[in-house]
Coordinates of C-alpha atoms and ligand atoms in Angstrom, one line a residue:
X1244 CA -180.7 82.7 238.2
X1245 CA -180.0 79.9 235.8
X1246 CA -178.8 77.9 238.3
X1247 CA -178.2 74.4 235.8
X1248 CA -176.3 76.7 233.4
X1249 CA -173.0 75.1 234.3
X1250 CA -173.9 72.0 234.3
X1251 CA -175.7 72.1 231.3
X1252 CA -172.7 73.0 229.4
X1253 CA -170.6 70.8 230.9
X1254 CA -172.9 68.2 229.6
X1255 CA -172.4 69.6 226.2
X1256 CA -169.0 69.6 226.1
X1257 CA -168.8 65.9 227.3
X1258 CA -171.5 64.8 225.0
X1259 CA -169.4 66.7 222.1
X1260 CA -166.4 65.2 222.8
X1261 CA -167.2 61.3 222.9
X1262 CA -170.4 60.8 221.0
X1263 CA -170.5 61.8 217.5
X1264 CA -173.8 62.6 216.7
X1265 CA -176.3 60.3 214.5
X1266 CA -176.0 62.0 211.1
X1267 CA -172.4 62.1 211.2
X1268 CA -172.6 58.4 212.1
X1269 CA -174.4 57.9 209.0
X1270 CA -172.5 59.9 206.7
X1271 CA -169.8 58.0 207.6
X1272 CA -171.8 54.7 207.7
X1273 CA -173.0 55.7 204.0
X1274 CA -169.1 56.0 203.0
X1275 CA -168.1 52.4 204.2
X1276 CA -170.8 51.0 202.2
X1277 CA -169.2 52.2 199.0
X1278 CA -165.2 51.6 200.2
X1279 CA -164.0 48.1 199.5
X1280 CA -163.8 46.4 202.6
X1281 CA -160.5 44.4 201.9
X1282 CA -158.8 47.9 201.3
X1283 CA -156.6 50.0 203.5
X1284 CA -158.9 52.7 203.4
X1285 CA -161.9 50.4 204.3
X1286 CA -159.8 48.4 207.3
X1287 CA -159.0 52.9 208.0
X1288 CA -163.0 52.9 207.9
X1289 CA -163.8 50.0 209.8
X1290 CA -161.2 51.2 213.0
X1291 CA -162.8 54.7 213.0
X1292 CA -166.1 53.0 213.2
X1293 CA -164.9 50.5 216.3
X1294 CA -163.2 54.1 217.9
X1295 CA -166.6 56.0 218.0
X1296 CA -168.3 52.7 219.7
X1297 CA -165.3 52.8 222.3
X1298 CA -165.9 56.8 222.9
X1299 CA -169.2 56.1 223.1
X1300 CA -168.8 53.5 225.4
X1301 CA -165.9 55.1 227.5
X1302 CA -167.7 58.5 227.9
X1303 CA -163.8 59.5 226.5
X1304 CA -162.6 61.4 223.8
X1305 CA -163.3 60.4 220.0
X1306 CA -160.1 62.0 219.0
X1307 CA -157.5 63.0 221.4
X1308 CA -157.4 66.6 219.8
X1309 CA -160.3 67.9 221.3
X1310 CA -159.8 71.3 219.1
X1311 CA -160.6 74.9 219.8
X1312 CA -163.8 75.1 221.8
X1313 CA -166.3 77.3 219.4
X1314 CA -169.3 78.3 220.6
X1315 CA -172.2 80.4 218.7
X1316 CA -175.0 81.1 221.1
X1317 CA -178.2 82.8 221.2
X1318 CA -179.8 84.5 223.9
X1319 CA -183.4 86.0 224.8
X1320 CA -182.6 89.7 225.3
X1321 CA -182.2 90.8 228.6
X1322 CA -180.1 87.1 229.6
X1323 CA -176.5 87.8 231.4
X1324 CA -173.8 87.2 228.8
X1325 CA -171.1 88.1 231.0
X1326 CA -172.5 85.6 233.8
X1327 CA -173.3 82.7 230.6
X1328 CA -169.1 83.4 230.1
X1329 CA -167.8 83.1 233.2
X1330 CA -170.2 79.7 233.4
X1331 CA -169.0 78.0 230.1
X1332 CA -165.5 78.9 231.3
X1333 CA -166.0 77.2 234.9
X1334 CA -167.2 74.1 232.7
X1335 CA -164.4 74.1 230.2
X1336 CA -162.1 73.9 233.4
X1337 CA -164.0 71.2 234.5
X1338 CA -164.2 69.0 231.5
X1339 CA -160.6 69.3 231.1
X1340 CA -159.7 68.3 234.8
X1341 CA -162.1 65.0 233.8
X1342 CA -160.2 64.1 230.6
X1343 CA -163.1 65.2 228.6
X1344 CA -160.9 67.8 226.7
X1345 CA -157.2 67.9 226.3
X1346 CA -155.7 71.1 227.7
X1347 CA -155.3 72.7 224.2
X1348 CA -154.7 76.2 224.8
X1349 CA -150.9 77.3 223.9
X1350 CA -149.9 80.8 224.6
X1351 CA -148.4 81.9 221.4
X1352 CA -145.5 83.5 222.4
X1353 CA -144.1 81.2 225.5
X1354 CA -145.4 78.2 224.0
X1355 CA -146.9 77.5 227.5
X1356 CA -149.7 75.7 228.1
X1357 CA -152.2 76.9 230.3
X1358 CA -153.1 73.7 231.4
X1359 CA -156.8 74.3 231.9
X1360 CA -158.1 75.3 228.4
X1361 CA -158.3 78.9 229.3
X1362 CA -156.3 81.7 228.0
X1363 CA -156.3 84.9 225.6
X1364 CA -158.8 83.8 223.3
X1365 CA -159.9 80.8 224.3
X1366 CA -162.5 79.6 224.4
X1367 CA -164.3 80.9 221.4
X1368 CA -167.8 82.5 222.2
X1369 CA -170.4 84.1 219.3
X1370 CA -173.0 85.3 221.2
X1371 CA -175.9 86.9 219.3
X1372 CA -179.7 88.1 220.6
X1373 CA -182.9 86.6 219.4
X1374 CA -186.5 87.0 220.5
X1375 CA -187.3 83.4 221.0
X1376 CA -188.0 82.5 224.8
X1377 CA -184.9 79.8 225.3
X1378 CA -180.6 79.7 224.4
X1379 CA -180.0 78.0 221.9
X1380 CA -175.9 77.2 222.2
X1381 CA -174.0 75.6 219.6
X1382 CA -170.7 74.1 220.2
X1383 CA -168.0 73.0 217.8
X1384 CA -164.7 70.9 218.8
X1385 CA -162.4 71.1 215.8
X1386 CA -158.9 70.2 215.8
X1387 CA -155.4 71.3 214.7
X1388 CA -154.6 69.2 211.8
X1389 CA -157.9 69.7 209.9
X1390 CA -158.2 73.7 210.8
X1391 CA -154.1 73.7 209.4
X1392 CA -156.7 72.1 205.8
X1393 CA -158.8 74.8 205.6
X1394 CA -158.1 77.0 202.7
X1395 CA -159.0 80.5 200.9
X1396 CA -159.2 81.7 197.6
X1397 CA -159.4 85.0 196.1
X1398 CA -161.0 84.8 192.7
X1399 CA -160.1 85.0 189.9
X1400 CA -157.1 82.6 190.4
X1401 CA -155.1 80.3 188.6
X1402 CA -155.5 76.9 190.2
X1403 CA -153.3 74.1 190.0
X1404 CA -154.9 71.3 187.5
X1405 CA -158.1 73.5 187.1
X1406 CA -157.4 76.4 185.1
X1407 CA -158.9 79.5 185.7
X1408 CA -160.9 80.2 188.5
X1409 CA -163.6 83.0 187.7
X1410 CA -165.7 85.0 189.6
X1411 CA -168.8 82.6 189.1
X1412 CA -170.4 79.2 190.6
X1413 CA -167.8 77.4 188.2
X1414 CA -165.1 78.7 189.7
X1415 CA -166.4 78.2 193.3
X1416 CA -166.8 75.0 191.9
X1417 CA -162.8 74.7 191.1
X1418 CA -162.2 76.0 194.5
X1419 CA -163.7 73.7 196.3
X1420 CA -162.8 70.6 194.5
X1421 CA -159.2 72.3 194.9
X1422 CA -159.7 72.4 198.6
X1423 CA -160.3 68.6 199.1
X1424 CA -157.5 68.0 197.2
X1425 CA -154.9 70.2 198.8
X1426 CA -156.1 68.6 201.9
X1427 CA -154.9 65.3 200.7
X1428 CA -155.3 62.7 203.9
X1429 CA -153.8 65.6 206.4
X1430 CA -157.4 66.1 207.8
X1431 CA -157.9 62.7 208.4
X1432 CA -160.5 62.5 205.6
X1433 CA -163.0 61.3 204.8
X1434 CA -163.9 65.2 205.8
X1435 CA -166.7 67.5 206.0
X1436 CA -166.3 70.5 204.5
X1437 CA -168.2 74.0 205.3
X1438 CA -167.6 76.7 202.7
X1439 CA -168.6 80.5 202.9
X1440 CA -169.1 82.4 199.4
X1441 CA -167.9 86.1 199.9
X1442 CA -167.7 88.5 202.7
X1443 CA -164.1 89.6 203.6
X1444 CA -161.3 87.3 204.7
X1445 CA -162.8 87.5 208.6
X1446 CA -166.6 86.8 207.7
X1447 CA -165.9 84.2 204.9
X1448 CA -163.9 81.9 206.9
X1449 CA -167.0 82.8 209.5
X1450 CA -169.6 81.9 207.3
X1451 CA -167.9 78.9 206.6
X1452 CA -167.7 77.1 210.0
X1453 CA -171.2 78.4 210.4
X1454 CA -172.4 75.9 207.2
X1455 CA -170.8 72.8 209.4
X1456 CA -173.7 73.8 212.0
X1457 CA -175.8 72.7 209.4
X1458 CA -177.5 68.5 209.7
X1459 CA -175.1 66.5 207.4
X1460 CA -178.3 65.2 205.5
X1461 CA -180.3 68.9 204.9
X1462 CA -181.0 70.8 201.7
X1463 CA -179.5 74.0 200.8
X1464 CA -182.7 76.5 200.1
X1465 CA -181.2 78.1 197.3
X1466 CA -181.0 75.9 194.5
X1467 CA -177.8 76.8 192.4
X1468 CA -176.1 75.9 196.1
X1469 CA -177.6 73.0 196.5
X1470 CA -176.3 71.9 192.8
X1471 CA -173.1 72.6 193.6
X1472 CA -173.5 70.7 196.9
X1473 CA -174.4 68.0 194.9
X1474 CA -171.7 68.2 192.2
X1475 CA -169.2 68.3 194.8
X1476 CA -170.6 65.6 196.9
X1477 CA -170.4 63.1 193.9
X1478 CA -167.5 64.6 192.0
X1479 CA -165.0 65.1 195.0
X1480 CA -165.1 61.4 195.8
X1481 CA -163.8 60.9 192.1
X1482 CA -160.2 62.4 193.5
X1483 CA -159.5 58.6 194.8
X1484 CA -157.7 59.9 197.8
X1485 CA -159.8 58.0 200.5
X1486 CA -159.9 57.1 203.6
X1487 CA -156.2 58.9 205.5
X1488 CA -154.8 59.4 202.2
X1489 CA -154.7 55.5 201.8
X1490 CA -156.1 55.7 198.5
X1491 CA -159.8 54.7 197.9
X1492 CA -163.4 55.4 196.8
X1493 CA -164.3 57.6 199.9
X1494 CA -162.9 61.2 200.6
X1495 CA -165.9 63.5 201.5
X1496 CA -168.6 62.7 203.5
X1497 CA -170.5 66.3 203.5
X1498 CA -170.3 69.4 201.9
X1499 CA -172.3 72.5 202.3
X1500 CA -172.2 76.0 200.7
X1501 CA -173.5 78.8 202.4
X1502 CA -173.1 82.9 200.5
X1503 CA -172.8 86.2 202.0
X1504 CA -172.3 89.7 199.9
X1505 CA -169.1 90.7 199.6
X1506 CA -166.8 94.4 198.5
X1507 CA -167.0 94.9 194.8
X1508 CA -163.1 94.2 194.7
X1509 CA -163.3 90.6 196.4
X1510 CA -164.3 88.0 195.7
X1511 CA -163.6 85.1 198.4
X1512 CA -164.1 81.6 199.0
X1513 CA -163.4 79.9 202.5
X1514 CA -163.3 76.5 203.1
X1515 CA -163.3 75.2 207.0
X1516 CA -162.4 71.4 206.6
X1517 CA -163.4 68.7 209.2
X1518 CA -162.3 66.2 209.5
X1519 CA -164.6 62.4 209.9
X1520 CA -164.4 62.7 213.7
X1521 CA -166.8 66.1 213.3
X1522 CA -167.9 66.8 216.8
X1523 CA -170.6 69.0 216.7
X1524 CA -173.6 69.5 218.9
X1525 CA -176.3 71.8 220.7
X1526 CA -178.5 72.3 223.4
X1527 CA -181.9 74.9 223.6
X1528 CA -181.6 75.9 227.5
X1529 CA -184.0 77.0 229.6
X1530 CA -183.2 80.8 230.6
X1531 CA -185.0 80.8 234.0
X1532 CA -183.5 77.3 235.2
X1533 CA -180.6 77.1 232.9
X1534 CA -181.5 72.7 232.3
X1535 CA -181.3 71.4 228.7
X1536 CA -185.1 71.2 226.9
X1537 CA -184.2 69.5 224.1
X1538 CA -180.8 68.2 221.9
X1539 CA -180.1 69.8 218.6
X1540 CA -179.0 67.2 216.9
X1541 CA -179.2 63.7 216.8
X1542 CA -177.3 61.8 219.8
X1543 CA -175.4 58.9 218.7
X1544 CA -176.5 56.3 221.0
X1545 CA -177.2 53.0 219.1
X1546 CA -176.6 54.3 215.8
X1547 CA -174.0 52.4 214.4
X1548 CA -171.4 54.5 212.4
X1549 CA -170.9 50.5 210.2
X1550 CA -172.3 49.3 207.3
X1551 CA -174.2 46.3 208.6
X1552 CA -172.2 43.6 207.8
X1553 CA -169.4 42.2 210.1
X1554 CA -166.1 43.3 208.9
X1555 CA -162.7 43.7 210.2
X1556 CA -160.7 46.4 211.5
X1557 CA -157.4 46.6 212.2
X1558 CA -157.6 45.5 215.4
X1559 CA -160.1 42.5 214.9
X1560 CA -157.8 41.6 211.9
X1561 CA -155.1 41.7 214.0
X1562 CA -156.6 39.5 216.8
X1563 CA -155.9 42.2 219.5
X1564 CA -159.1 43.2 221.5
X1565 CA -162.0 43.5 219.5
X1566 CA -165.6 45.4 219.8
X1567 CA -166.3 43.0 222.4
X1568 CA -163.0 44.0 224.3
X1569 CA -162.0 40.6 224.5
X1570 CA -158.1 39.9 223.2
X1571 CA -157.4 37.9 220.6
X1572 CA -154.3 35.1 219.9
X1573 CA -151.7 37.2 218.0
X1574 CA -149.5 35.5 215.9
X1575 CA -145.4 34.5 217.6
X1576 CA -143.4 37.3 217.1
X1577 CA -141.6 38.1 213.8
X1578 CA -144.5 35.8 212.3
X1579 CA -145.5 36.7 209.1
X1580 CA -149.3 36.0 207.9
X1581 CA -151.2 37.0 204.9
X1582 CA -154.7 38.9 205.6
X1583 CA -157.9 38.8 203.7
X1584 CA -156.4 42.4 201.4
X1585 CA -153.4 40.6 201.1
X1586 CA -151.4 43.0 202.7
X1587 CA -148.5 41.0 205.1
X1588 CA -148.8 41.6 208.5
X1589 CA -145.6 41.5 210.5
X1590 CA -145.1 41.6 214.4
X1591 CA -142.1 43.9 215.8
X1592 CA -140.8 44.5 219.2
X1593 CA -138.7 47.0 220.2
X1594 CA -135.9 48.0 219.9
X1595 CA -136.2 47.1 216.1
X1596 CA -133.2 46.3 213.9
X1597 CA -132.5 47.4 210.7
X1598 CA -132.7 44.2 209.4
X1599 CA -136.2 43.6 210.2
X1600 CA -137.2 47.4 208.7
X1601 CA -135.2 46.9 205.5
X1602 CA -138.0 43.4 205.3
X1603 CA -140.9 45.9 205.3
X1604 CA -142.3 47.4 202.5
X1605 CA -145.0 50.0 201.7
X1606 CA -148.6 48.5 202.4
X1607 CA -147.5 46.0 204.9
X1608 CA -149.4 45.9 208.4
X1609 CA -147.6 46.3 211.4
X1610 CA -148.6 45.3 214.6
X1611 CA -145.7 46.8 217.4
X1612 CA -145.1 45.8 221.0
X1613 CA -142.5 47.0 223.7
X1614 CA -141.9 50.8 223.9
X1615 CA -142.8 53.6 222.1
X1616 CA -142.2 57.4 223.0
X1617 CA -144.5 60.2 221.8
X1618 CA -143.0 63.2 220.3
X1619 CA -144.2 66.3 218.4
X1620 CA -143.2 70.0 217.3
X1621 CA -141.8 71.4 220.7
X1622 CA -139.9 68.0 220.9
X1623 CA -138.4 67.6 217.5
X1624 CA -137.2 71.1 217.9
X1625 CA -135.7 70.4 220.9
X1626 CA -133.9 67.1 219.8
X1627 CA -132.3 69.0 216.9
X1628 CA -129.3 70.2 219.2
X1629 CA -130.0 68.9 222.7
X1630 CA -129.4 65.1 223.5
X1631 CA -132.3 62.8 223.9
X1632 CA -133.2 61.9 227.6
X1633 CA -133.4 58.3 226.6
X1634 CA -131.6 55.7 224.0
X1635 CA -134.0 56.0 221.2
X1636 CA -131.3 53.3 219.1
X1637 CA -133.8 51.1 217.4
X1638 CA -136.3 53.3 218.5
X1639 CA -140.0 54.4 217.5
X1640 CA -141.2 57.6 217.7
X1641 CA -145.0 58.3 217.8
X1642 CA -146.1 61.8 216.6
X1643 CA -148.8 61.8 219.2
X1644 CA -150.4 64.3 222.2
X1645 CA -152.4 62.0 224.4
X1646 CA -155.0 63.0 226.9
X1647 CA -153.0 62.0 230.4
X1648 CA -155.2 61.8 233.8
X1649 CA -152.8 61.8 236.9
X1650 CA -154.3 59.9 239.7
X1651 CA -152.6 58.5 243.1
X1652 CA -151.7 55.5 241.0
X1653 CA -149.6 57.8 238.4
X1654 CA -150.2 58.4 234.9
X1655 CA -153.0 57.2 232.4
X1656 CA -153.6 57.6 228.7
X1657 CA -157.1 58.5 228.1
X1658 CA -157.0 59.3 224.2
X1659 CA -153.9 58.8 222.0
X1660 CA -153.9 58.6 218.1
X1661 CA -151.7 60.4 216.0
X1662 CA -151.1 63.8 215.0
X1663 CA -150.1 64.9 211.3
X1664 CA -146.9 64.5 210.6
X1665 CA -145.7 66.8 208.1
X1666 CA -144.8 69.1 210.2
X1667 CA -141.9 67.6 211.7
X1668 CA -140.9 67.3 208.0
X1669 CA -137.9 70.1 208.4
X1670 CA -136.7 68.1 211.6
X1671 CA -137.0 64.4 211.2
X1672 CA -134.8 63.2 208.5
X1673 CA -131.8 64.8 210.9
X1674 CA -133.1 63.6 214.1
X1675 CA -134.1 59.6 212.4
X1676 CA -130.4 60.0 211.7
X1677 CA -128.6 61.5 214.5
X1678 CA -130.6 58.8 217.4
X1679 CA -130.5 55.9 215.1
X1680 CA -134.4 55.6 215.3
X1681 CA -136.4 53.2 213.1
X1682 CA -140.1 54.0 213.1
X1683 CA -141.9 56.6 212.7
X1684 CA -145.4 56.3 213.5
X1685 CA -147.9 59.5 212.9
X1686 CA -150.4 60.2 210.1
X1687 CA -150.7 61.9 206.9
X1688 CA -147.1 61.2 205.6
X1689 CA -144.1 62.8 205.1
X1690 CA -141.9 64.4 202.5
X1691 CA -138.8 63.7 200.5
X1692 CA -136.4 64.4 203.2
X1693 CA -137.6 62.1 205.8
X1694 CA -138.5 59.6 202.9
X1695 CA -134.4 59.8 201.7
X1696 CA -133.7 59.6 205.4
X1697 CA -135.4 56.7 205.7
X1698 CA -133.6 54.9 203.3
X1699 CA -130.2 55.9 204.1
X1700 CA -130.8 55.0 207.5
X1701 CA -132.8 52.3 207.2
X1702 CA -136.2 53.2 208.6
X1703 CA -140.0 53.2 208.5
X1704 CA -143.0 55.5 208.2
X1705 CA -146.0 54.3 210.0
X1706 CA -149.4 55.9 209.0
X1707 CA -151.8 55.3 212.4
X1708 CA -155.0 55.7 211.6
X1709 CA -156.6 59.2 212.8
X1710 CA -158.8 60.3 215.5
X1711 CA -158.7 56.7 216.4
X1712 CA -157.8 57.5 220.0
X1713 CA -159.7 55.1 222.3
X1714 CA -158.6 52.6 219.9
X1715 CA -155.1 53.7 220.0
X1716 CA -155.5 54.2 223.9
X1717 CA -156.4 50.8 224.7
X1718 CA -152.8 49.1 223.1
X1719 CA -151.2 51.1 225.3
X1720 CA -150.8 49.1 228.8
X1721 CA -148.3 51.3 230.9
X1722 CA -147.0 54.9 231.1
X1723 CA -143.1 54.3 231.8
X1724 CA -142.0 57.8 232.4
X1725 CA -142.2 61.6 231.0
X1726 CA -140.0 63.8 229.8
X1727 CA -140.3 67.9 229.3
X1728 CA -143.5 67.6 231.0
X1729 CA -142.9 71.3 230.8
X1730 CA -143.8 71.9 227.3
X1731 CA -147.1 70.8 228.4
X1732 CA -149.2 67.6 228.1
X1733 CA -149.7 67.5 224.3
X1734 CA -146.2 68.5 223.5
X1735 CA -144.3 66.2 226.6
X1736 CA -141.9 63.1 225.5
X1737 CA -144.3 59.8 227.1
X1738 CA -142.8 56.6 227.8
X1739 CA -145.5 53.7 227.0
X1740 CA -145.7 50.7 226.9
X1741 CA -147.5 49.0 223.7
X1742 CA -148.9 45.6 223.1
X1743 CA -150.6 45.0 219.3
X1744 CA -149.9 48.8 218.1
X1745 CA -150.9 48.1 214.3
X1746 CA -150.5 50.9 211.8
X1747 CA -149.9 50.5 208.2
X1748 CA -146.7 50.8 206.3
X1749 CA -147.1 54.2 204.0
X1750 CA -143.4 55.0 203.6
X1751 CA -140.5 52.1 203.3
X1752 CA -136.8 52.3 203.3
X1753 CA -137.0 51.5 199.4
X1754 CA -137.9 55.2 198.6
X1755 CA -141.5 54.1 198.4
X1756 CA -143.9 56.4 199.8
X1757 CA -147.7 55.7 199.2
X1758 CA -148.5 59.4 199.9
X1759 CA -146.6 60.6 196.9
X1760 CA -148.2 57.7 195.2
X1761 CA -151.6 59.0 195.9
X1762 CA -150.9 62.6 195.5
X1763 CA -149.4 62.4 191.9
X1764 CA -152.8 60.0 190.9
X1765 CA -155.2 62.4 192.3
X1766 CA -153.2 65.6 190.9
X1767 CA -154.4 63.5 187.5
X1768 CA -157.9 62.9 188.3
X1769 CA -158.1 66.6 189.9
X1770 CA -157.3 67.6 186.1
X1771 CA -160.1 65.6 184.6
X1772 CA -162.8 68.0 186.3
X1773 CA -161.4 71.1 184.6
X1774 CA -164.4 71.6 182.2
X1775 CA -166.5 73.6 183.1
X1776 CA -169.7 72.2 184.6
X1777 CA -172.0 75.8 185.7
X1778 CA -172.4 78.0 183.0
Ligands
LMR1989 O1 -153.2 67.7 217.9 C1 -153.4 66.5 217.7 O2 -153.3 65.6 218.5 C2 -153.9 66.1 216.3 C3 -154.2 67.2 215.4 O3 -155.6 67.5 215.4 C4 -153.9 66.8 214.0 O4 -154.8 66.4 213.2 O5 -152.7 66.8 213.6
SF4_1990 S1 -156.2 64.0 214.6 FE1 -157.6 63.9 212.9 S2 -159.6 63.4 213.8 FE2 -158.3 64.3 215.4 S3 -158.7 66.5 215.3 FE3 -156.9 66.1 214.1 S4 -157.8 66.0 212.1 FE4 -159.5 65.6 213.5

């Protein structure tokens, strides 16, 4: 019975995993064409839009965090859920052997890593029964950093630069302007955003996800919804937190509202943020045969995620490989050139000294060679009051857990952008300072410690740009080594070796720190929509 079953999911997770689907390609296509092109959040936008074309292309991963596997299902009745488990978990097994998925699943307690995505609670399975003749299965791969965004309120409240929140669409309304800003560039915006109106804390968050099941480009049915969608949709982008946090016209690219009844004493609202690399698709399945009958939603191929127009990303801007793949002349080393925004762009190798970083300063392009070495939460822990394994003098430190396939020939990175960073916040000043390290590399910024460490020390913060992990992947040209492979692939110290590694400049050793920058200006604008709109 269903004899395709297995496959057929496995070919759902692959497609969900490297090719975003059309109408996110177009919601994100729609937000480069109002961004600036010669901005940091538009070069963010053009790199994210060069990284889909590479997954696409690679059959690889969009983003290296290939999130919490979340599937909602339906099923004729009389269909074998137990057997329809045991096959989604043979193909989540599978995918992850084949790179397709990070092993993601962490047991709680050990902090071990199961290694094949399986474990207490994962994967997430909703089945439900219906009486149409096929399965119709749904799958969601959302990652860490932009589940850490998602947010819920308990109205009324008092919200910060809003006022009072009541228990009415206006004060929905607060909360989910709220929401975007809170998230700041930490969920690698521009983001999606699903939001669930009532229930109780478990069925509101529910409800939420469910909305990002939703096509990017529908209507809401019920009208005062689908006004608020709208208000959001045009308001939210007022914020001028952009592209990563950079700063810019662009910060949400969908938003939709879905509402449930709730206990007369509560009064919810959940917000499940996604981030721009929203991997979502589906599949209706035959039930006697198990094969795919039809897509759910729009597949990607040949829908380009750009405006039109020929414009630069990072990497083009950089003269490293380009769309085409083909490398580019970079400039000597240590050059200096001036680029179409006007931001410098400066080549280091490694080891760095703190000459050259004390040169940089916020807004500057980077573009590294020589080595870096990944590091995240189980390693920054560790680093507090163990020594390091290697010299990391001069060093840079990229907050990053790729996607590593071990063949006969060793070790290869399949997907490696950056992680969010402000987590290591309670750790890095100390460590920056104790190994004498000069670079920091990860997304989303950091806080006043590191930024004072910085400058005492005489260091960098570099903000990569997120979910850009084919583009990321491609600078790096050799795995050197790995270190506590035991806390698991995501979480392991790698070795690599990098050639054109640009990221941008977001915190200098001046005590300049763009994020704080953009957080203070959109704490402002966040005040101006305080009036109430829905009466
Ligand atoms: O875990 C990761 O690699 C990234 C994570 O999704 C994040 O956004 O921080
Ligand atoms: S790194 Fe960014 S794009 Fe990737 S899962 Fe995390 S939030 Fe999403």
């Amino acid at each position: 019975m269903m004899g395709k079953f297995e496959d057929s999911v496995y070919d759902l997770i692959v497609e969900t995993s490297t090719n975003l689907p059309g109408d996110v390609r177009r919601a994100v296509a729609a937000g480069r064409a109002l961004e600036d092109k010669a901005t940091r959040s538009g070069l963010a936008l053009a790199t994210i839009t060069q990284n889909i074309g590479m997954a696409e292309l690679q059959v690889s991963p969009i983003c290296q965090d290939t999130g919490m596997p979340t599937f909602v299902i339906h099923t004729p009745v009389g269909v074998n859920q137990l057997e329809m488990k045991r096959d989604i978990q043979s193909a989540i097994v599978r995918a992850t052997r084949d790179g397709k998925l990070r092993p993601n699943s962490v047991d709680s307690l050990t902090g071990a890593n199961s290694g094949d995505n399986l474990g207490e609670g994962t994967p997430v399975i909703h089945f439900e029964q219906w009486e149409e003749e096929h399965i119709d299965i749904r799958l969601i791969l959302k990652g860490g950093g932009c589940e850490n965004k998602n947010i819920q309120y308990s109205l009324p409240a008092e919200l910060e630069g809003l006022g009072k929140a009541g228990r009415d669409l206006d004060g929905i309304r607060k909360c989910i302007l709220h929401a975007v800003y809170q998230a700041q560039g930490q969920g690698c915006s521009a983001g999606f955003i699903g939001v669930g109106v009532g229930g109780d804390r478990t069925s509101g968050y529910e409800l939420a996800k469910k909305q990002l099941l939703r096509k990017v480009d529908d209507t809401n049915p019920i009208p005062e919804l689908r006004q608020l969608e709208d208000y959001i949709m045009e308001n939210a982008n007022k914020l001028g937190i952009g592209t990563m946090g950079f700063g810019g016209e662009v910060t949400l690219l969908g938003c939709k509202v879905g509402a449930m009844n709730r206990l007369p004493a509560s009064f919810f609202v959940s917000v499940a943020y996604n981030c721009w690399a929203f991997r979502r698709q589906g599949v209706l399945i035959d039930a006697g045969t198990g094969e795919i009958r039809e897509w759910l939603y729009e597949r990607g191929f040949g829908i380009s995620a750009g405006a039109g127009a020929a414009e630069t990303s990072l990497d083009m801007k950089t003269g490293g490989a380009g769309e085409s793949g083909v490398p580019g002349v970079h400039p000597a080393a240590g050059e200096s050139a001036d680029t179409a925004s006007g931001a410098r762009e400066i080549r280091l190798t490694t080891p760095i000294s703190e000459e050259d970083i004390r040169r940089l300063r916020v807004g500057d392009v980077v573009i590294l060679s020589g080595e870096l070495h990944t590091g995240r939460d189980a390693l920054h822990k560790h680093l507090i009051d163990h020594e390091s394994p290697v010299d990391l003098n001069g060093a840079v430190i990229y907050h990053c857990g790729p996607v590593m396939l071990k063949d006969e020939e060793g070790w290869h990175v399949t997907a490696a952008g950056p992680t969010t960073s402000i987590r290591e916040e309670p750790y890095q000043g100390d460590i920056i300072k104790k190994f004498g390290i000069r670079a920091v590399i990860g997304k989303g910024g950091m806080g006043a410690r590191t930024l004072q460490a910085l400058q005492d020390h005489g260091g960098v913060y570099l903000n990569a740009i997120g979910g850009a992990a084919q583009y990321y992947a491609e600078c790096i040209k050799k795995v050197d080594g790995v270190d506590f492979l035991e806390f698991g692939i995501p979480e392991a110290m790698w070795h690599l070796t990098i050639d054109g590694f640009a990221a941008i400049v977001t915190m200098d050793s001046h005590g300049n720190s763009l994020h704080a920058d953009v957080e203070k200006d959109s704490a402002g604008k966040l005040a101006l929509l305080r009036e109430t709109v829905f009466k």
